[in-house]
Coordinates of C-alpha atoms in Angstrom, one line a residue:
X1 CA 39.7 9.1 -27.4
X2 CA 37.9 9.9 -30.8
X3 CA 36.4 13.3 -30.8
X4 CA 34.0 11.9 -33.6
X5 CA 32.9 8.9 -33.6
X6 CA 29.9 6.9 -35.6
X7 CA 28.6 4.1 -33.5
X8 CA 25.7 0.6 -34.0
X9 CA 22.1 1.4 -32.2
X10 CA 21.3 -0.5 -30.4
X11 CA 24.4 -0.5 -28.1
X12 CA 26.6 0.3 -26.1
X13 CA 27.9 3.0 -27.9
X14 CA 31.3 5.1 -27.0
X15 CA 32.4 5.3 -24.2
X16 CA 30.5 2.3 -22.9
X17 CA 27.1 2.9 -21.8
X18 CA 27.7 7.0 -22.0
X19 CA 23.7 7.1 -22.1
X20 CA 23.3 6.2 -18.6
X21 CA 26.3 7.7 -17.5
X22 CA 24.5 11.2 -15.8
X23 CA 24.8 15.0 -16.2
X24 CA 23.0 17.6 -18.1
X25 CA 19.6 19.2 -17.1
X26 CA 16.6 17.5 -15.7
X27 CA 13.9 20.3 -14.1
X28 CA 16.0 22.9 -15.0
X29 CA 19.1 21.6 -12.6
X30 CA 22.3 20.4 -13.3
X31 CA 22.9 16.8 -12.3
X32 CA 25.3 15.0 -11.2
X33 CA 27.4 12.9 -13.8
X34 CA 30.1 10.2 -14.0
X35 CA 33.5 10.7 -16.1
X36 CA 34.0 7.5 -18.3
X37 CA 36.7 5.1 -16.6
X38 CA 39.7 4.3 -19.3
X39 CA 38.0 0.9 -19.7
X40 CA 35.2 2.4 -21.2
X41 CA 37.3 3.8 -24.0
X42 CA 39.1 0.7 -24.2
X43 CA 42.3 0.0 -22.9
X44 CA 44.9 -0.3 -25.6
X45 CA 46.2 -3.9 -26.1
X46 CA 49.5 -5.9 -27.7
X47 CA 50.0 -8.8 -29.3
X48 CA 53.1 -11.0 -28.2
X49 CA 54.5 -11.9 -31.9
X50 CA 58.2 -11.4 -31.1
X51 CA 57.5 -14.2 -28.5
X52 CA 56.4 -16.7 -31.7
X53 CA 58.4 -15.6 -34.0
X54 CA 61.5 -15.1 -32.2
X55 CA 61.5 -16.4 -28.6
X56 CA 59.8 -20.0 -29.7
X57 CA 57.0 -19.6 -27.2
X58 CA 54.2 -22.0 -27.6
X59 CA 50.2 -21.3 -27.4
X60 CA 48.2 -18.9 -29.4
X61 CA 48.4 -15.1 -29.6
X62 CA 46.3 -13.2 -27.6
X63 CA 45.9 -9.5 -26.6
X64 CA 47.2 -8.6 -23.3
X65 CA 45.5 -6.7 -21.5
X66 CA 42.4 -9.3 -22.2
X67 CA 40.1 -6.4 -24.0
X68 CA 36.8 -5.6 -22.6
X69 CA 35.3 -3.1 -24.4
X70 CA 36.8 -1.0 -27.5
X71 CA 35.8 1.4 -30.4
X72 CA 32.7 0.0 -32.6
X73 CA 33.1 -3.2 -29.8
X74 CA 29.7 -4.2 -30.9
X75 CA 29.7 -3.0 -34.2
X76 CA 26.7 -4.4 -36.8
X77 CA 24.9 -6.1 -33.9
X78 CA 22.1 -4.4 -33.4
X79 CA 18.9 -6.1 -31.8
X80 CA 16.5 -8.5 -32.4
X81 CA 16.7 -12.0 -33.7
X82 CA 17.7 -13.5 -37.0
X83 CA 15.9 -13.0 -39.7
X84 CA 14.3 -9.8 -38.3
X85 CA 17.3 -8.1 -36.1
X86 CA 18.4 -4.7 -37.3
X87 CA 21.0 -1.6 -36.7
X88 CA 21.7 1.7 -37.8
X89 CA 24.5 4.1 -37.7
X90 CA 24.9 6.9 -35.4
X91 CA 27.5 9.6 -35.7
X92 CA 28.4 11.6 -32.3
X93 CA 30.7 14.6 -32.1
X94 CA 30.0 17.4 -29.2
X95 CA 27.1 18.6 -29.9
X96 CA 27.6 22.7 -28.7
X97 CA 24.7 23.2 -27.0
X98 CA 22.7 26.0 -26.4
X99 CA 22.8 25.3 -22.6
X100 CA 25.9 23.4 -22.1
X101 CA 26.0 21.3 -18.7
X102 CA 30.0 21.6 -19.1
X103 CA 29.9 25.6 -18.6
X104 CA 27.7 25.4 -15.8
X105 CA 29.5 23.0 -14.3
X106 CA 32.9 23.8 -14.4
X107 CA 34.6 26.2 -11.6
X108 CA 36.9 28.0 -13.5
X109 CA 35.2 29.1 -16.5
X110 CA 36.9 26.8 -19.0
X111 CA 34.1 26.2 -21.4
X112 CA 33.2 29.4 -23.5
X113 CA 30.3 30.4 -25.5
X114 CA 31.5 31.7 -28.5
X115 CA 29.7 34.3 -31.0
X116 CA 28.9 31.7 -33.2
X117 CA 27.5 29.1 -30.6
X118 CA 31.0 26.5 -30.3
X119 CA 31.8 25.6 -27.0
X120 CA 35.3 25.9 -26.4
X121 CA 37.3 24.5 -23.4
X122 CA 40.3 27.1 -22.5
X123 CA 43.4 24.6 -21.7
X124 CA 45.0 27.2 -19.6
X125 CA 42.0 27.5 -17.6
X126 CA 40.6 23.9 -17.5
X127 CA 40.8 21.9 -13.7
X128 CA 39.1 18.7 -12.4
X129 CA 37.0 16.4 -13.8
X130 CA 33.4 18.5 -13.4
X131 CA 33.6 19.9 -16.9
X132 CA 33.4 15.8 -18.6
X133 CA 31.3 14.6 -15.6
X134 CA 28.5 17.0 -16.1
X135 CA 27.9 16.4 -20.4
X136 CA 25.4 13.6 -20.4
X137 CA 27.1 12.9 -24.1
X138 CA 30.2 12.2 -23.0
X139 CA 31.9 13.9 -25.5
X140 CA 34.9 16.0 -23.4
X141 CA 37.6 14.0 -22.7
X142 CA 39.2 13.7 -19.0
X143 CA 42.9 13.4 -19.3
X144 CA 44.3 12.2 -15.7
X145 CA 47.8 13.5 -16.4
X146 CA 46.5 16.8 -16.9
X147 CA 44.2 16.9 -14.6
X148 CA 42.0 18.3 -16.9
X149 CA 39.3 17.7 -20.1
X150 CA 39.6 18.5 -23.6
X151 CA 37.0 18.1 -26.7
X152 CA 36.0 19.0 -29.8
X153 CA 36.3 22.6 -31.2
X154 CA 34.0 22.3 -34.0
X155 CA 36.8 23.5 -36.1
X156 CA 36.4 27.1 -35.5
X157 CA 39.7 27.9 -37.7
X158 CA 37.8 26.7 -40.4
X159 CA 34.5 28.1 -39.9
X160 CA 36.1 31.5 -39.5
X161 CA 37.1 31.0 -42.8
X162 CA 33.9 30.3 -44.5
X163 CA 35.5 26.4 -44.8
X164 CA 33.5 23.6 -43.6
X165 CA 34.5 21.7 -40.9
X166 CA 36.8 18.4 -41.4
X167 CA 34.3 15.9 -40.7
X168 CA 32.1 17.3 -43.4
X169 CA 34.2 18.2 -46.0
X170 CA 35.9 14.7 -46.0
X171 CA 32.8 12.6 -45.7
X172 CA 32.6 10.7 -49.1
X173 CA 29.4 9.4 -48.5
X174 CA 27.5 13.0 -48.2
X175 CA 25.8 11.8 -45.1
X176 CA 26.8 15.4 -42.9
X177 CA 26.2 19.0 -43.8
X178 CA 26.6 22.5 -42.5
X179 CA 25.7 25.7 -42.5
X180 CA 23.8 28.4 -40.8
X181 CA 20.4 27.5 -39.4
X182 CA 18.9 31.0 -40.6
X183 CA 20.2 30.7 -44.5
X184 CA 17.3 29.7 -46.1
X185 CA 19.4 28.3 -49.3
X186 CA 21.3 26.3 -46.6
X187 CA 21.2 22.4 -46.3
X188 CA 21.0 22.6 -42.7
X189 CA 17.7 24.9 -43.4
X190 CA 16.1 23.0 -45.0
X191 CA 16.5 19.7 -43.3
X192 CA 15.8 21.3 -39.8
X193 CA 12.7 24.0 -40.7
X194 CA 11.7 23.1 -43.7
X195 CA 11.6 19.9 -44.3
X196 CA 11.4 18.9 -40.6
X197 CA 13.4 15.6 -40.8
X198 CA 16.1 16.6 -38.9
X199 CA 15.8 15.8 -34.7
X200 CA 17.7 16.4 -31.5
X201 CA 19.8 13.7 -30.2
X202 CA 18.3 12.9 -26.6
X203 CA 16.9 16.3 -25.9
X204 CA 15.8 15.2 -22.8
X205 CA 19.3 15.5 -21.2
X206 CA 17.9 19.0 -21.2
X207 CA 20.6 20.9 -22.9
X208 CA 18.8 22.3 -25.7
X209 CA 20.8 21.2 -28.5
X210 CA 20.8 23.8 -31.4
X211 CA 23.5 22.6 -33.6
X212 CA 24.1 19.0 -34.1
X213 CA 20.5 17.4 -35.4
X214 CA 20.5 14.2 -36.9
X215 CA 18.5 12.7 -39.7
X216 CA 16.9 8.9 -38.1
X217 CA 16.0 6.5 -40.5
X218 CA 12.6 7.4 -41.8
X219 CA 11.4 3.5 -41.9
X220 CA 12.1 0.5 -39.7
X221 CA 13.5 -2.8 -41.7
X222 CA 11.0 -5.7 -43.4
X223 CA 10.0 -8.1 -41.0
X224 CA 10.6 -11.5 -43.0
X225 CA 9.9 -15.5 -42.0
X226 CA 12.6 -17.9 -41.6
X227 CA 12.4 -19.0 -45.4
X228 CA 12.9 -15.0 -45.9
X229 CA 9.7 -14.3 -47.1
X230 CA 8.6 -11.0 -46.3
X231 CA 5.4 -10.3 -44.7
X232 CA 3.5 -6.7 -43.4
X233 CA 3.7 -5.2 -40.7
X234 CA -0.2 -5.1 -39.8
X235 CA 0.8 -1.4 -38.6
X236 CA 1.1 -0.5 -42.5
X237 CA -2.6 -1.3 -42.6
X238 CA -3.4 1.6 -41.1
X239 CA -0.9 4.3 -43.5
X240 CA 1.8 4.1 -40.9
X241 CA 5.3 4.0 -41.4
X242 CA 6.7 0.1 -40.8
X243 CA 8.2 0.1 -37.2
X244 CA 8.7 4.0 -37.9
X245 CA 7.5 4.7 -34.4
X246 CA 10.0 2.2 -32.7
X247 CA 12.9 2.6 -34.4
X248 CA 13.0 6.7 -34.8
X249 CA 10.7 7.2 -31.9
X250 CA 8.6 9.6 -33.8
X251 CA 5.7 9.1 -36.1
X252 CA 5.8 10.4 -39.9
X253 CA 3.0 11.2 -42.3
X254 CA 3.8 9.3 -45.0
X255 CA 1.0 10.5 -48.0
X256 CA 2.1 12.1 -50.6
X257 CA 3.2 16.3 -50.4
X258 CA -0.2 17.1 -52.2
X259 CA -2.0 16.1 -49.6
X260 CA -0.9 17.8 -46.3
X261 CA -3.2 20.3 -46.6
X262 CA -0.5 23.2 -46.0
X263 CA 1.5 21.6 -43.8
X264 CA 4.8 21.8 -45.4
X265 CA 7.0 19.8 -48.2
X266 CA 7.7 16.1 -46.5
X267 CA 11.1 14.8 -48.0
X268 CA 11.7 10.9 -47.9
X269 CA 15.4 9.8 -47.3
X270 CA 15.1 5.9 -48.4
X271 CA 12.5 3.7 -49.9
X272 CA 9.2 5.0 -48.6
X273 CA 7.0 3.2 -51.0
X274 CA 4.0 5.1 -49.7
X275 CA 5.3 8.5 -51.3
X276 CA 5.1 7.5 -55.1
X277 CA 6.0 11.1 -55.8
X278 CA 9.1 12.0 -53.9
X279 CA 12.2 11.9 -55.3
X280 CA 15.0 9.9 -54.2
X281 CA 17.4 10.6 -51.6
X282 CA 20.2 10.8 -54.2
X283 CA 18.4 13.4 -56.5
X284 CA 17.8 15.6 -52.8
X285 CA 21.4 15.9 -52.3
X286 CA 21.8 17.8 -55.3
X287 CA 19.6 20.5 -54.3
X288 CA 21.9 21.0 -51.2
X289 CA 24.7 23.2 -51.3
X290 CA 28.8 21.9 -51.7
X291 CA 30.3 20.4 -48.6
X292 CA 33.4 22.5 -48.9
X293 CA 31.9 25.8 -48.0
X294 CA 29.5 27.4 -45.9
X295 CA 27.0 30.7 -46.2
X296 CA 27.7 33.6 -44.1
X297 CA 25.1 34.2 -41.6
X298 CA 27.0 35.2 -38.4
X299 CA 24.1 36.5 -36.6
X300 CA 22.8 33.0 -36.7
X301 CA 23.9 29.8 -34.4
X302 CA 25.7 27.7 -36.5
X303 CA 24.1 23.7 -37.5
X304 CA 27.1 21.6 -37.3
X305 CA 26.4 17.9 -38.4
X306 CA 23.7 15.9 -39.7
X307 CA 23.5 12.1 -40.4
X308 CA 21.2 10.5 -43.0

């Protein structure tokens, strides 16, 4: 089990199908959820080498147990058809809601709020499988030889420290940040309320999510011929993003800053060709603040991840 994990959407995602897989809110009421059979996580599997290189047996290698799913299982493929399938990346952790499913769910009082909005699970506490059946993110573990679940702790050690969590600090690629939603020189800030670009991951599941937010990709992929000739969308004929609105489910307004009118600075994260004044996603992370630290705002919740 990987208490972070980054995934290919479309798919199946990890554990397998953990979208349809139940829990969290719907009407205001807890529903029912399933906990992720071991095949979903993948089974772990051997190769019989000794036997060919010691034993003289005869056929090809092959795994045993035959593997059905795995980690990344069907990474890179996306949907769509050649020339005009595409992917993107999504990065999943517990997200420490605001109205975690797994407190409400569980009998003994395992999960905890804490003062800075983690979720903890109390091991000494922690009995039955309600607390991983009721996240509709699948993100606490149930460990059958326990009896109980675990997940992550949002590296609270750390965070108590002023030190930014491990994730973060060791991503090379500057894709996460955090920080405290209220610290207006923040990262997090700025991505969430400022700038806006920032969304919810499923907030229907109903558990208002106030830490993790995740940055989509701001435009869809060129739609090109077989010869690879690339051709417009006739959507971009009307100043709309191309296949913004499928692939991020949102819409963006993509003029330029100067003229929203007041409605606030826009940022582009990639190529928007249709903002000939924005800078480059490279030359916006230098505005944001060092990975390996974090302000100190403890009256506000804390904003653990972002991907962009």
């Amino acid at each position: 089990m990987y208490w972070r994990n980054v995934e290919t959407a479309p798919g199946i995602g990890y554990p397998r199908n953990w979208v349809s897989k139940g829990g969290g809110y719907k009407g205001g009421e807890l529903q029912k959820g399933k906990v992720p059979a071991m095949i979903d996580y993948g089974v772990p599997y051997e190769f019989d080498y000794a036997g060919r290189l010691f034993e003289g047996k005869k056929g090809r290698v092959r795994p045993s147990p035959t593997p059905r799913t795995a980690p990344n299982w069907d990474e890179d493929q996306g949907a769509g058809e050649y020339p005009n399938n595409s992917f993107f990346y999504v990065p999943r952790m517990c997200n420490h809601c605001a109205k975690p499913a797994c407190l409400e769910a569980c009998p003994n009082d395992a999960p905890k709020r804490e003062q800075d909005g983690l979720v903890l699970i109390h091991l000494d506490k922690a009995r039955g499988r309600r607390t991983a059946s009721a996240c509709p993110y699948a993100k606490p573990y149930f460990n059958p030889l326990q009896n109980k679940a675990n997940k992550c702790i949002g590296c609270f050690p750390r965070i108590e420290k002023g030190v930014a969590t491990a994730c973060v600090a060791q991503c090379v690629g500057r894709a996460m940040h955090v920080g405290f939603i209220d610290d207006v020189n923040s990262s997090v800030y700025k991505l969430v309320k400022q700038w806006k670009v920032a969304l919810p991951l499923h907030p229907e599941f109903g558990t208002e999510l106030s830490m993790c937010f995740y940055v989509p990709p701001v435009l869809g992929p060129r739609k090109e011929d077989s010869q690879g000739n690339v051709f417009e969308d006739p959507e971009d004929s009307t100043g709309s993003s191309r296949n913004c609105s499928a692939r991020c489910r949102i819409r963006r307004d993509h003029s330029p800053p100067s003229a929203r009118k007041g409605q606030g600075t826009g940022v582009r994260l990639d190529g928007c060709a249709d903002w000939a004044s924005q800078r480059r996603h490279d030359d916006l992370a230098d505005d944001l603040k060092p990975r390996g630290a974090i302000g100190a705002a403890p009256s506000a919740p804390l904003i653990a991840d972002f991907h962009t």
